[in-house]
C-alpha atoms as an extended CHARMM CRD file, in Angstrom:
* protein
*
       115  EXT
         1         1  UNK       CA             -1.6040000000        5.0560000000        1.7670000000  PROA      1               0.0000000000
         2         2  UNK       CA              1.2610000000        2.6150000000        2.0320000000  PROA      2               0.0000000000
         3         3  UNK       CA              0.2730000000        0.1700000000       -0.7050000000  PROA      3               0.0000000000
         4         4  UNK       CA             -2.3120000000       -0.2540000000       -3.5900000000  PROA      4               0.0000000000
         5         5  UNK       CA             -3.8240000000       -3.0080000000       -5.6810000000  PROA      5               0.0000000000
         6         6  UNK       CA             -6.4740000000       -3.1670000000       -8.5000000000  PROA      6               0.0000000000
         7         7  UNK       CA             -8.3290000000       -5.5450000000      -10.4880000000  PROA      7               0.0000000000
         8         8  UNK       CA            -10.9040000000       -5.4750000000      -13.3560000000  PROA      8               0.0000000000
         9         9  UNK       CA            -14.4080000000       -6.1630000000      -12.3170000000  PROA      9               0.0000000000
        10        10  UNK       CA            -16.2300000000       -6.5100000000      -15.5470000000  PROA      10              0.0000000000
        11        11  UNK       CA            -15.7110000000       -4.3260000000      -18.5360000000  PROA      11              0.0000000000
        12        12  UNK       CA            -16.1450000000       -0.9290000000      -17.1520000000  PROA      12              0.0000000000
        13        13  UNK       CA            -15.2140000000       -1.1490000000      -13.4760000000  PROA      13              0.0000000000
        14        14  UNK       CA            -12.1140000000       -1.4230000000      -11.5900000000  PROA      14              0.0000000000
        15        15  UNK       CA            -11.8380000000       -2.4960000000       -7.8530000000  PROA      15              0.0000000000
        16        16  UNK       CA             -8.9420000000       -0.6480000000       -6.0260000000  PROA      16              0.0000000000
        17        17  UNK       CA             -7.7480000000       -1.4870000000       -2.5950000000  PROA      17              0.0000000000
        18        18  UNK       CA             -5.4560000000        0.5820000000       -0.4130000000  PROA      18              0.0000000000
        19        19  UNK       CA             -3.6370000000       -0.1600000000        2.8810000000  PROA      19              0.0000000000
        20        20  UNK       CA             -2.3250000000        2.4470000000        5.2470000000  PROA      20              0.0000000000
        21        21  UNK       CA             -0.2270000000        3.2540000000        8.3970000000  PROA      21              0.0000000000
        22        22  UNK       CA             -3.4500000000        3.2930000000       10.5950000000  PROA      22              0.0000000000
        23        23  UNK       CA             -3.9410000000       -0.5040000000       10.0070000000  PROA      23              0.0000000000
        24        24  UNK       CA             -7.0250000000       -0.0710000000        7.7990000000  PROA      24              0.0000000000
        25        25  UNK       CA             -7.7910000000       -1.1400000000        4.2840000000  PROA      25              0.0000000000
        26        26  UNK       CA            -10.1070000000        0.5820000000        1.9310000000  PROA      26              0.0000000000
        27        27  UNK       CA            -11.7910000000       -0.6740000000       -1.4690000000  PROA      27              0.0000000000
        28        28  UNK       CA            -13.0650000000        1.7590000000       -4.0700000000  PROA      28              0.0000000000
        29        29  UNK       CA            -14.8220000000        1.1660000000       -7.2880000000  PROA      29              0.0000000000
        30        30  UNK       CA            -13.7540000000        3.1970000000      -10.3650000000  PROA      30              0.0000000000
        31        31  UNK       CA            -16.4080000000        3.4700000000      -13.0540000000  PROA      31              0.0000000000
        32        32  UNK       CA            -14.4800000000        3.8450000000      -16.3520000000  PROA      32              0.0000000000
        33        33  UNK       CA            -17.6460000000        5.0240000000      -18.1690000000  PROA      33              0.0000000000
        34        34  UNK       CA            -18.6470000000        7.5700000000      -15.7310000000  PROA      34              0.0000000000
        35        35  UNK       CA            -14.9090000000        8.6270000000      -14.9090000000  PROA      35              0.0000000000
        36        36  UNK       CA            -15.8480000000        8.3490000000      -11.0940000000  PROA      36              0.0000000000
        37        37  UNK       CA            -14.4610000000        6.7940000000       -8.0770000000  PROA      37              0.0000000000
        38        38  UNK       CA            -16.6120000000        5.5990000000       -5.0960000000  PROA      38              0.0000000000
        39        39  UNK       CA            -16.0590000000        4.1610000000       -1.7170000000  PROA      39              0.0000000000
        40        40  UNK       CA            -16.8750000000        0.5070000000       -1.6020000000  PROA      40              0.0000000000
        41        41  UNK       CA            -15.9430000000       -0.8520000000        1.9150000000  PROA      41              0.0000000000
        42        42  UNK       CA            -13.7020000000       -0.1610000000        4.8620000000  PROA      42              0.0000000000
        43        43  UNK       CA            -11.6370000000       -3.0730000000        6.5380000000  PROA      43              0.0000000000
        44        44  UNK       CA            -10.3470000000       -2.8290000000       10.1380000000  PROA      44              0.0000000000
        45        45  UNK       CA             -9.3720000000       -4.8040000000       13.0300000000  PROA      45              0.0000000000
        46        46  UNK       CA             -7.1270000000       -7.3930000000       11.2100000000  PROA      46              0.0000000000
        47        47  UNK       CA             -3.7760000000       -5.7300000000       11.8620000000  PROA      47              0.0000000000
        48        48  UNK       CA             -1.8170000000       -4.3760000000       14.9180000000  PROA      48              0.0000000000
        49        49  UNK       CA              0.7790000000       -2.5940000000       12.7250000000  PROA      49              0.0000000000
        50        50  UNK       CA              1.0420000000       -0.5720000000        9.5840000000  PROA      50              0.0000000000
        51        51  UNK       CA             -0.0150000000       -2.4480000000        6.5780000000  PROA      51              0.0000000000
        52        52  UNK       CA              2.8360000000       -3.1030000000        4.1050000000  PROA      52              0.0000000000
        53        53  UNK       CA              1.1020000000       -4.8470000000        1.1900000000  PROA      53              0.0000000000
        54        54  UNK       CA             -2.2670000000       -5.7130000000       -0.1320000000  PROA      54              0.0000000000
        55        55  UNK       CA             -3.4610000000       -7.7280000000       -3.1650000000  PROA      55              0.0000000000
        56        56  UNK       CA             -6.8890000000       -8.5570000000       -4.6800000000  PROA      56              0.0000000000
        57        57  UNK       CA             -7.9390000000      -11.8920000000       -6.3790000000  PROA      57              0.0000000000
        58        58  UNK       CA             -7.8850000000      -12.0320000000      -10.0470000000  PROA      58              0.0000000000
        59        59  UNK       CA            -11.1620000000      -11.8220000000      -12.0460000000  PROA      59              0.0000000000
        60        60  UNK       CA            -12.6170000000      -15.0880000000      -12.6810000000  PROA      60              0.0000000000
        61        61  UNK       CA            -10.6160000000      -16.9370000000       -9.9720000000  PROA      61              0.0000000000
        62        62  UNK       CA            -13.7990000000      -17.6130000000       -8.0130000000  PROA      62              0.0000000000
        63        63  UNK       CA            -17.3130000000      -16.0840000000       -7.3970000000  PROA      63              0.0000000000
        64        64  UNK       CA            -16.1280000000      -14.7080000000       -4.0200000000  PROA      64              0.0000000000
        65        65  UNK       CA            -13.5380000000      -12.0440000000       -4.3510000000  PROA      65              0.0000000000
        66        66  UNK       CA            -10.7550000000      -11.9600000000       -1.6510000000  PROA      66              0.0000000000
        67        67  UNK       CA             -8.0960000000       -9.7150000000       -0.5860000000  PROA      67              0.0000000000
        68        68  UNK       CA             -4.7810000000      -10.4940000000        1.2400000000  PROA      68              0.0000000000
        69        69  UNK       CA             -2.9270000000       -7.9850000000        3.3510000000  PROA      69              0.0000000000
        70        70  UNK       CA              0.1510000000       -8.0360000000        5.3360000000  PROA      70              0.0000000000
        71        71  UNK       CA              1.6470000000       -5.8180000000        8.1600000000  PROA      71              0.0000000000
        72        72  UNK       CA              5.1640000000       -4.6890000000        9.0840000000  PROA      72              0.0000000000
        73        73  UNK       CA              5.2620000000       -7.2080000000       12.0540000000  PROA      73              0.0000000000
        74        74  UNK       CA              4.5660000000      -10.2630000000        9.9850000000  PROA      74              0.0000000000
        75        75  UNK       CA              0.8370000000      -10.2880000000       10.2800000000  PROA      75              0.0000000000
        76        76  UNK       CA             -1.3090000000      -11.7100000000        7.3580000000  PROA      76              0.0000000000
        77        77  UNK       CA             -4.8980000000      -11.2610000000        6.8710000000  PROA      77              0.0000000000
        78        78  UNK       CA             -7.4940000000      -12.7360000000        4.2100000000  PROA      78              0.0000000000
        79        79  UNK       CA            -10.5160000000      -10.7130000000        3.7240000000  PROA      79              0.0000000000
        80        80  UNK       CA            -13.9350000000      -11.3950000000        1.9520000000  PROA      80              0.0000000000
        81        81  UNK       CA            -14.5950000000       -8.5070000000       -0.4840000000  PROA      81              0.0000000000
        82        82  UNK       CA            -18.3300000000       -7.8630000000       -0.4540000000  PROA      82              0.0000000000
        83        83  UNK       CA            -20.0250000000       -8.0730000000       -3.7530000000  PROA      83              0.0000000000
        84        84  UNK       CA            -19.7960000000       -4.7630000000       -5.7030000000  PROA      84              0.0000000000
        85        85  UNK       CA            -23.6230000000       -4.7650000000       -6.4640000000  PROA      85              0.0000000000
        86        86  UNK       CA            -24.7520000000       -5.4420000000       -2.8470000000  PROA      86              0.0000000000
        87        87  UNK       CA            -22.0470000000       -3.5200000000       -0.9500000000  PROA      87              0.0000000000
        88        88  UNK       CA            -23.0530000000       -0.9610000000        1.5280000000  PROA      88              0.0000000000
        89        89  UNK       CA            -20.3820000000        1.5360000000        2.7250000000  PROA      89              0.0000000000
        90        90  UNK       CA            -22.2770000000        1.7810000000        6.1850000000  PROA      90              0.0000000000
        91        91  UNK       CA            -21.1240000000       -1.7750000000        7.1430000000  PROA      91              0.0000000000
        92        92  UNK       CA            -17.5140000000       -2.5580000000        7.7280000000  PROA      92              0.0000000000
        93        93  UNK       CA            -16.2240000000       -5.5710000000        5.9310000000  PROA      93              0.0000000000
        94        94  UNK       CA            -15.0860000000       -8.4310000000        8.1540000000  PROA      94              0.0000000000
        95        95  UNK       CA            -11.8430000000      -10.3200000000        8.2710000000  PROA      95              0.0000000000
        96        96  UNK       CA            -12.3430000000      -13.9320000000        7.0880000000  PROA      96              0.0000000000
        97        97  UNK       CA             -9.4480000000      -15.2950000000        8.7060000000  PROA      97              0.0000000000
        98        98  UNK       CA             -6.1060000000      -14.2510000000       10.0760000000  PROA      98              0.0000000000
        99        99  UNK       CA             -2.8300000000      -16.0790000000       10.4620000000  PROA      99              0.0000000000
       100       100  UNK       CA              0.2250000000      -14.6910000000       12.2690000000  PROA      100             0.0000000000
       101       101  UNK       CA              3.5890000000      -15.8160000000       12.4330000000  PROA      101             0.0000000000
       102       102  UNK       CA              6.0370000000      -13.9620000000       14.8980000000  PROA      102             0.0000000000
       103       103  UNK       CA              9.7340000000      -13.6540000000       14.1460000000  PROA      103             0.0000000000
       104       104  UNK       CA             10.9100000000      -14.2100000000       17.6640000000  PROA      104             0.0000000000
       105       105  UNK       CA             12.0970000000      -17.3950000000       19.6430000000  PROA      105             0.0000000000
       106       106  UNK       CA              9.1910000000      -17.1120000000       22.1780000000  PROA      106             0.0000000000
       107       107  UNK       CA              6.5180000000      -17.9810000000       19.8360000000  PROA      107             0.0000000000
       108       108  UNK       CA              5.5700000000      -21.0840000000       17.7040000000  PROA      108             0.0000000000
       109       109  UNK       CA              7.2620000000      -21.2870000000       14.3020000000  PROA      109             0.0000000000
       110       110  UNK       CA              3.8260000000      -22.2920000000       12.6950000000  PROA      110             0.0000000000
       111       111  UNK       CA              0.9540000000      -19.6600000000       12.1750000000  PROA      111             0.0000000000
       112       112  UNK       CA             -1.8390000000      -19.7230000000       14.5860000000  PROA      112             0.0000000000
       113       113  UNK       CA             -5.5410000000      -18.9530000000       13.9530000000  PROA      113             0.0000000000
       114       114  UNK       CA             -6.6910000000      -15.5910000000       15.5310000000  PROA      114             0.0000000000
       115       115  UNK       CA            -10.3180000000      -14.7710000000       15.8760000000  PROA      115             0.0000000000
């Protein structure tokens, strides 16, 4: 695990997101009442380098939770986080959009949409 972010989801649950060197992100739910940690979703395919930072949207900011992640070569990905009640760990979460900006002279200075 290279980076971590967490946010409250209701009174008794915490959503925890982690990013790693293998270019994947994972979300877990922590149940404060039951003192248990459960896998929520696995996110992959959005980065080509080690993930250096991750952050989750704040509670109440919208009905749809989102997560932003960045990697070591300047890649940025925005992810839709599945609803905690309806999440299935069998399905991989998908990247909602990805913008990349390279830091060398051969590429455009404005981010481009990558699908």
